[in-house]
Each structure stands twice: as structure tokens, then as C-alpha cells.
mmCIF file with all atom_site columns, C-alpha atoms in Angstrom:
data_model
loop_
_atom_site.group_PDB
_atom_site.id
_atom_site.type_symbol
_atom_site.label_atom_id
_atom_site.label_alt_id
_atom_site.label_comp_id
_atom_site.label_asym_id
_atom_site.label_entity_id
_atom_site.label_seq_id
_atom_site.pdbx_PDB_ins_code
_atom_site.Cartn_x
_atom_site.Cartn_y
_atom_site.Cartn_z
_atom_site.occupancy
_atom_site.B_iso_or_equiv
_atom_site.pdbx_formal_charge
_atom_site.auth_seq_id
_atom_site.auth_comp_id
_atom_site.auth_asym_id
_atom_site.auth_atom_id
_atom_site.pdbx_PDB_model_num
ATOM 1   C CA . MET A 1 1   ? 20.479  0.416   6.858   1.00 66.00 ? 1   MET A CA 1
ATOM 2   C CA . HIS A 1 2   ? 18.941  -2.065  4.471   1.00 83.00 ? 2   HIS A CA 1
ATOM 3   C CA . GLY A 1 3   ? 15.362  -2.263  3.244   1.00 91.00 ? 3   GLY A CA 1
ATOM 4   C CA . LEU A 1 4   ? 12.938  -3.197  0.515   1.00 94.00 ? 4   LEU A CA 1
ATOM 5   C CA . HIS A 1 5   ? 10.549  -0.655  -1.018  1.00 96.00 ? 5   HIS A CA 1
ATOM 6   C CA . LEU A 1 6   ? 7.747   -2.189  -3.098  1.00 97.00 ? 6   LEU A CA 1
ATOM 7   C CA . THR A 1 7   ? 5.422   -0.078  -5.228  1.00 98.00 ? 7   THR A CA 1
ATOM 8   C CA . ALA A 1 8   ? 2.415   -0.842  -7.382  1.00 98.00 ? 8   ALA A CA 1
ATOM 9   C CA . ASP A 1 9   ? 0.362   1.281   -9.757  1.00 98.00 ? 9   ASP A CA 1
ATOM 10  C CA . LEU A 1 10  ? -3.104  -0.242  -10.225 1.00 98.00 ? 10  LEU A CA 1
ATOM 11  C CA . PHE A 1 11  ? -5.211  0.584   -13.275 1.00 98.00 ? 11  PHE A CA 1
ATOM 12  C CA . ASP A 1 12  ? -8.805  -0.215  -14.238 1.00 98.00 ? 12  ASP A CA 1
ATOM 13  C CA . CYS A 1 13  ? -9.674  -1.529  -10.781 1.00 98.00 ? 13  CYS A CA 1
ATOM 14  C CA . THR A 1 14  ? -12.839 -3.640  -10.779 1.00 98.00 ? 14  THR A CA 1
ATOM 15  C CA . CYS A 1 15  ? -13.315 -3.724  -6.994  1.00 98.00 ? 15  CYS A CA 1
ATOM 16  C CA . GLU A 1 16  ? -16.379 -2.443  -5.177  1.00 97.00 ? 16  GLU A CA 1
ATOM 17  C CA . GLN A 1 17  ? -16.513 1.375   -5.308  1.00 96.00 ? 17  GLN A CA 1
ATOM 18  C CA . ARG A 1 18  ? -16.101 1.618   -1.519  1.00 97.00 ? 18  ARG A CA 1
ATOM 19  C CA . TRP A 1 19  ? -12.507 0.383   -1.775  1.00 98.00 ? 19  TRP A CA 1
ATOM 20  C CA . LEU A 1 20  ? -11.733 3.503   -3.801  1.00 98.00 ? 20  LEU A CA 1
ATOM 21  C CA . THR A 1 21  ? -13.722 5.997   -1.684  1.00 98.00 ? 21  THR A CA 1
ATOM 22  C CA . ASP A 1 22  ? -14.192 4.771   1.902   1.00 98.00 ? 22  ASP A CA 1
ATOM 23  C CA . ALA A 1 23  ? -11.057 5.775   3.799   1.00 98.00 ? 23  ALA A CA 1
ATOM 24  C CA . ASP A 1 24  ? -12.101 4.088   7.044   1.00 97.00 ? 24  ASP A CA 1
ATOM 25  C CA . ALA A 1 25  ? -12.891 0.770   5.342   1.00 98.00 ? 25  ALA A CA 1
ATOM 26  C CA . VAL A 1 26  ? -9.621  0.785   3.396   1.00 98.00 ? 26  VAL A CA 1
ATOM 27  C CA . LEU A 1 27  ? -7.632  1.647   6.508   1.00 98.00 ? 27  LEU A CA 1
ATOM 28  C CA . ALA A 1 28  ? -9.272  -1.118  8.554   1.00 98.00 ? 28  ALA A CA 1
ATOM 29  C CA . ARG A 1 29  ? -8.597  -3.651  5.793   1.00 98.00 ? 29  ARG A CA 1
ATOM 30  C CA . CYS A 1 30  ? -5.001  -2.458  5.458   1.00 98.00 ? 30  CYS A CA 1
ATOM 31  C CA . VAL A 1 31  ? -4.408  -2.918  9.199   1.00 98.00 ? 31  VAL A CA 1
ATOM 32  C CA . ALA A 1 32  ? -5.858  -6.434  8.999   1.00 98.00 ? 32  ALA A CA 1
ATOM 33  C CA . LEU A 1 33  ? -3.668  -7.249  5.977   1.00 98.00 ? 33  LEU A CA 1
ATOM 34  C CA . VAL A 1 34  ? -0.575  -5.893  7.751   1.00 98.00 ? 34  VAL A CA 1
ATOM 35  C CA . GLN A 1 35  ? -1.260  -8.182  10.695  1.00 98.00 ? 35  GLN A CA 1
ATOM 36  C CA . ALA A 1 36  ? -1.993  -11.153 8.425   1.00 98.00 ? 36  ALA A CA 1
ATOM 37  C CA . ALA A 1 37  ? 1.395   -10.610 6.743   1.00 97.00 ? 37  ALA A CA 1
ATOM 38  C CA . GLY A 1 38  ? 3.103   -10.805 10.128  1.00 96.00 ? 38  GLY A CA 1
ATOM 39  C CA . LEU A 1 39  ? 4.078   -7.131  10.328  1.00 97.00 ? 39  LEU A CA 1
ATOM 40  C CA . GLN A 1 40  ? 3.403   -4.808  13.269  1.00 96.00 ? 40  GLN A CA 1
ATOM 41  C CA . PRO A 1 41  ? 1.130   -1.743  12.916  1.00 98.00 ? 41  PRO A CA 1
ATOM 42  C CA . VAL A 1 42  ? 2.017   1.039   15.362  1.00 97.00 ? 42  VAL A CA 1
ATOM 43  C CA . ALA A 1 43  ? -0.120  3.953   14.058  1.00 98.00 ? 43  ALA A CA 1
ATOM 44  C CA . GLN A 1 44  ? -2.599  4.692   11.283  1.00 98.00 ? 44  GLN A CA 1
ATOM 45  C CA . LEU A 1 45  ? -4.171  7.610   9.455   1.00 98.00 ? 45  LEU A CA 1
ATOM 46  C CA . ALA A 1 46  ? -6.758  7.931   6.695   1.00 98.00 ? 46  ALA A CA 1
ATOM 47  C CA . HIS A 1 47  ? -8.077  10.895  4.737   1.00 98.00 ? 47  HIS A CA 1
ATOM 48  C CA . ARG A 1 48  ? -10.858 11.226  2.159   1.00 97.00 ? 48  ARG A CA 1
ATOM 49  C CA . PHE A 1 49  ? -10.529 13.985  -0.378  1.00 97.00 ? 49  PHE A CA 1
ATOM 50  C CA . PRO A 1 50  ? -13.592 16.036  -1.352  1.00 96.00 ? 50  PRO A CA 1
ATOM 51  C CA . ASP A 1 51  ? -15.706 15.160  -4.354  1.00 95.00 ? 51  ASP A CA 1
ATOM 52  C CA . SER A 1 52  ? -14.917 17.036  -7.549  1.00 91.00 ? 52  SER A CA 1
ATOM 53  C CA . PRO A 1 53  ? -16.693 17.630  -10.842 1.00 92.00 ? 53  PRO A CA 1
ATOM 54  C CA . HIS A 1 54  ? -14.866 14.495  -12.034 1.00 90.00 ? 54  HIS A CA 1
ATOM 55  C CA . GLY A 1 55  ? -16.471 12.270  -9.397  1.00 92.00 ? 55  GLY A CA 1
ATOM 56  C CA . PRO A 1 56  ? -16.111 11.116  -5.807  1.00 95.00 ? 56  PRO A CA 1
ATOM 57  C CA . GLY A 1 57  ? -12.976 12.006  -3.900  1.00 96.00 ? 57  GLY A CA 1
ATOM 58  C CA . GLY A 1 58  ? -10.195 9.520   -3.459  1.00 98.00 ? 58  GLY A CA 1
ATOM 59  C CA . ILE A 1 59  ? -8.514  8.470   -0.259  1.00 98.00 ? 59  ILE A CA 1
ATOM 60  C CA . THR A 1 60  ? -5.123  8.118   1.327   1.00 98.00 ? 60  THR A CA 1
ATOM 61  C CA . ALA A 1 61  ? -4.607  5.441   3.963   1.00 98.00 ? 61  ALA A CA 1
ATOM 62  C CA . THR A 1 62  ? -1.325  5.005   5.805   1.00 98.00 ? 62  THR A CA 1
ATOM 63  C CA . VAL A 1 63  ? -0.289  2.377   8.299   1.00 98.00 ? 63  VAL A CA 1
ATOM 64  C CA . LEU A 1 64  ? 2.923   3.094   10.157  1.00 98.00 ? 64  LEU A CA 1
ATOM 65  C CA . LEU A 1 65  ? 4.728   -0.159  10.855  1.00 97.00 ? 65  LEU A CA 1
ATOM 66  C CA . ALA A 1 66  ? 7.376   -1.049  13.385  1.00 93.00 ? 66  ALA A CA 1
ATOM 67  C CA . GLU A 1 67  ? 9.201   -2.171  10.221  1.00 93.00 ? 67  GLU A CA 1
ATOM 68  C CA . SER A 1 68  ? 8.329   1.063   8.257   1.00 94.00 ? 68  SER A CA 1
ATOM 69  C CA . HIS A 1 69  ? 5.050   1.757   6.376   1.00 97.00 ? 69  HIS A CA 1
ATOM 70  C CA . LEU A 1 70  ? 2.194   0.919   4.010   1.00 98.00 ? 70  LEU A CA 1
ATOM 71  C CA . CYS A 1 71  ? 0.513   3.717   2.062   1.00 98.00 ? 71  CYS A CA 1
ATOM 72  C CA . VAL A 1 72  ? -2.436  3.544   -0.365  1.00 98.00 ? 72  VAL A CA 1
ATOM 73  C CA . HIS A 1 73  ? -3.795  6.359   -2.569  1.00 98.00 ? 73  HIS A CA 1
ATOM 74  C CA . THR A 1 74  ? -6.894  6.072   -4.782  1.00 98.00 ? 74  THR A CA 1
ATOM 75  C CA . TRP A 1 75  ? -8.395  7.938   -7.732  1.00 97.00 ? 75  TRP A CA 1
ATOM 76  C CA . PRO A 1 76  ? -11.976 6.678   -8.092  1.00 97.00 ? 76  PRO A CA 1
ATOM 77  C CA . GLU A 1 77  ? -12.642 8.849   -11.141 1.00 95.00 ? 77  GLU A CA 1
ATOM 78  C CA . THR A 1 78  ? -10.117 6.739   -13.067 1.00 96.00 ? 78  THR A CA 1
ATOM 79  C CA . CYS A 1 79  ? -10.577 3.488   -11.090 1.00 97.00 ? 79  CYS A CA 1
ATOM 80  C CA . SER A 1 80  ? -6.911  3.537   -10.134 1.00 98.00 ? 80  SER A CA 1
ATOM 81  C CA . ALA A 1 81  ? -4.744  3.340   -7.052  1.00 98.00 ? 81  ALA A CA 1
ATOM 82  C CA . THR A 1 82  ? -1.120  3.376   -6.016  1.00 98.00 ? 82  THR A CA 1
ATOM 83  C CA . LEU A 1 83  ? 0.495   1.735   -3.063  1.00 98.00 ? 83  LEU A CA 1
ATOM 84  C CA . ASP A 1 84  ? 3.857   1.366   -1.477  1.00 97.00 ? 84  ASP A CA 1
ATOM 85  C CA . VAL A 1 85  ? 5.208   -0.933  1.169   1.00 98.00 ? 85  VAL A CA 1
ATOM 86  C CA . TYR A 1 86  ? 8.569   -0.226  2.727   1.00 97.00 ? 86  TYR A CA 1
ATOM 87  C CA . VAL A 1 87  ? 10.243  -2.475  5.263   1.00 96.00 ? 87  VAL A CA 1
ATOM 88  C CA . CYS A 1 88  ? 13.548  -2.001  7.004   1.00 92.00 ? 88  CYS A CA 1
ATOM 89  C CA . ASN A 1 89  ? 15.403  -5.252  7.272   1.00 84.00 ? 89  ASN A CA 1
ATOM 90  C CA . PHE A 1 90  ? 17.254  -4.373  10.455  1.00 81.00 ? 90  PHE A CA 1
ATOM 91  C CA . GLY A 1 91  ? 17.500  -7.381  12.719  1.00 83.00 ? 91  GLY A CA 1
ATOM 92  C CA . ALA A 1 92  ? 15.481  -9.614  10.389  1.00 88.00 ? 92  ALA A CA 1
ATOM 93  C CA . ASP A 1 93  ? 14.604  -9.903  6.709   1.00 91.00 ? 93  ASP A CA 1
ATOM 94  C CA . HIS A 1 94  ? 10.975  -8.792  6.276   1.00 93.00 ? 94  HIS A CA 1
ATOM 95  C CA . SER A 1 95  ? 11.057  -8.943  2.468   1.00 94.00 ? 95  SER A CA 1
ATOM 96  C CA . ALA A 1 96  ? 8.717   -11.934 2.102   1.00 96.00 ? 96  ALA A CA 1
ATOM 97  C CA . LYS A 1 97  ? 6.224   -10.308 4.490   1.00 96.00 ? 97  LYS A CA 1
ATOM 98  C CA . ALA A 1 98  ? 6.361   -7.072  2.481   1.00 97.00 ? 98  ALA A CA 1
ATOM 99  C CA . GLN A 1 99  ? 5.718   -8.957  -0.760  1.00 97.00 ? 99  GLN A CA 1
ATOM 100 C CA . ALA A 1 100 ? 2.795   -10.829 0.793   1.00 97.00 ? 100 ALA A CA 1
ATOM 101 C CA . LEU A 1 101 ? 1.351   -7.532  2.048   1.00 98.00 ? 101 LEU A CA 1
ATOM 102 C CA . ARG A 1 102 ? 1.691   -5.848  -1.346  1.00 98.00 ? 102 ARG A CA 1
ATOM 103 C CA . ASP A 1 103 ? 0.051   -8.818  -3.077  1.00 98.00 ? 103 ASP A CA 1
ATOM 104 C CA . SER A 1 104 ? -2.888  -8.856  -0.642  1.00 98.00 ? 104 SER A CA 1
ATOM 105 C CA . VAL A 1 105 ? -3.515  -5.108  -1.010  1.00 98.00 ? 105 VAL A CA 1
ATOM 106 C CA . VAL A 1 106 ? -3.337  -5.401  -4.808  1.00 98.00 ? 106 VAL A CA 1
ATOM 107 C CA . ALA A 1 107 ? -5.889  -8.228  -4.664  1.00 98.00 ? 107 ALA A CA 1
ATOM 108 C CA . LEU A 1 108 ? -8.304  -5.959  -2.789  1.00 98.00 ? 108 LEU A CA 1
ATOM 109 C CA . PHE A 1 109 ? -8.535  -3.580  -5.770  1.00 98.00 ? 109 PHE A CA 1
ATOM 110 C CA . LEU A 1 110 ? -8.784  -6.195  -8.542  1.00 98.00 ? 110 LEU A CA 1
ATOM 111 C CA . PRO A 1 111 ? -6.777  -4.204  -11.108 1.00 98.00 ? 111 PRO A CA 1
ATOM 112 C CA . GLN A 1 112 ? -6.924  -5.139  -14.766 1.00 98.00 ? 112 GLN A CA 1
ATOM 113 C CA . ARG A 1 113 ? -3.428  -3.701  -15.253 1.00 98.00 ? 113 ARG A CA 1
ATOM 114 C CA . LEU A 1 114 ? -0.573  -3.502  -12.773 1.00 98.00 ? 114 LEU A CA 1
ATOM 115 C CA . HIS A 1 115 ? 2.892   -1.953  -12.770 1.00 98.00 ? 115 HIS A CA 1
ATOM 116 C CA . ALA A 1 116 ? 4.917   -3.236  -9.811  1.00 97.00 ? 116 ALA A CA 1
ATOM 117 C CA . HIS A 1 117 ? 8.470   -2.362  -8.835  1.00 97.00 ? 117 HIS A CA 1
ATOM 118 C CA . ALA A 1 118 ? 10.951  -3.287  -6.126  1.00 95.00 ? 118 ALA A CA 1
ATOM 119 C CA . LEU A 1 119 ? 13.758  -1.064  -4.913  1.00 93.00 ? 119 LEU A CA 1
ATOM 120 C CA . HIS A 1 120 ? 16.444  -2.376  -2.598  1.00 91.00 ? 120 HIS A CA 1
ATOM 121 C CA . ARG A 1 121 ? 17.427  0.527   -0.365  1.00 88.00 ? 121 ARG A CA 1
ATOM 122 C CA . GLY A 1 122 ? 20.523  1.152   1.668   1.00 86.00 ? 122 GLY A CA 1
ATOM 123 C CA . GLN A 1 123 ? 23.471  -1.151  1.954   1.00 70.00 ? 123 GLN A CA 1
ATOM 124 C CA . ALA A 1 124 ? 23.329  -4.773  2.907   1.00 56.00 ? 124 ALA A CA 1
ATOM 125 C CA . PRO A 1 125 ? 25.312  -5.395  6.085   1.00 55.00 ? 125 PRO A CA 1
ATOM 126 C CA . SER A 1 126 ? 28.871  -6.461  5.387   1.00 62.00 ? 126 SER A CA 1
ATOM 127 C CA . PRO A 1 127 ? 30.019  -9.782  6.851   1.00 65.00 ? 127 PRO A CA 1
ATOM 128 C CA . ASP A 1 128 ? 32.422  -9.552  9.767   1.00 57.00 ? 128 ASP A CA 1
#
């Protein structure tokens, strides 16, 4: 087992409001970005949370990948979002594709501040 888990916390997003509240639009864009990065979507799910006294409800959009997953969560009341991209590198190294995917999803939200992290998971295969 060997993989790369990329995360990003996006603050003060200046994107159109629909990218923070329209679960179907975000999911469709995420699927397109997954494919553009050269990864393989195998399932998808989106959910919009109800409005609250603080403002419109946020969304969660998840794309299950043959390589693992992409997940996006939004908080429109604070113009923020989080995302994670995890790829298993079994059989091939998908790290560059994961980084391209994370960067393209970040660009969708136009954050003014960003905290990004990378976690290398599992053990790299040992040479024979």
C-alpha cells in the first residue's frame, strides 16, 4: 500500500456563489476535473445541506475514483471550503495527477488564503 493524500483548506473564496451552494454543479465540475487530470471516476454523490440562520447551506460532493477519491465540502456563510484528494499508487504513480486535480479544484473557488498539505500514506514498495 502506498498513496498520496492531498488536502486544502480554502478561505475567503471569491468564486460565484453557486460554487459554494449548488451541489449538482460542483459535482459535475469535479467529475470533469477528475477526467481532465487523467483519473477515473467510478461513482459520485452530492448533498446540499439546509439553509440556516447564518445563510445558505453548504454542500458535500464526492467522486469515487478507481484510484481512490475526491471530496469537497463548502461553508458559504464563511466563503470557505475544504477538499481532499487521495490516490493509491498501486501499479502506477498517480501523484502528479492528484496534484493537478487539487490545483484545478482550488482554482474553481478562487480562495484568497489557502492551507495545503500532503501526506504520504502507507509504505513505498521495497525493491526486490
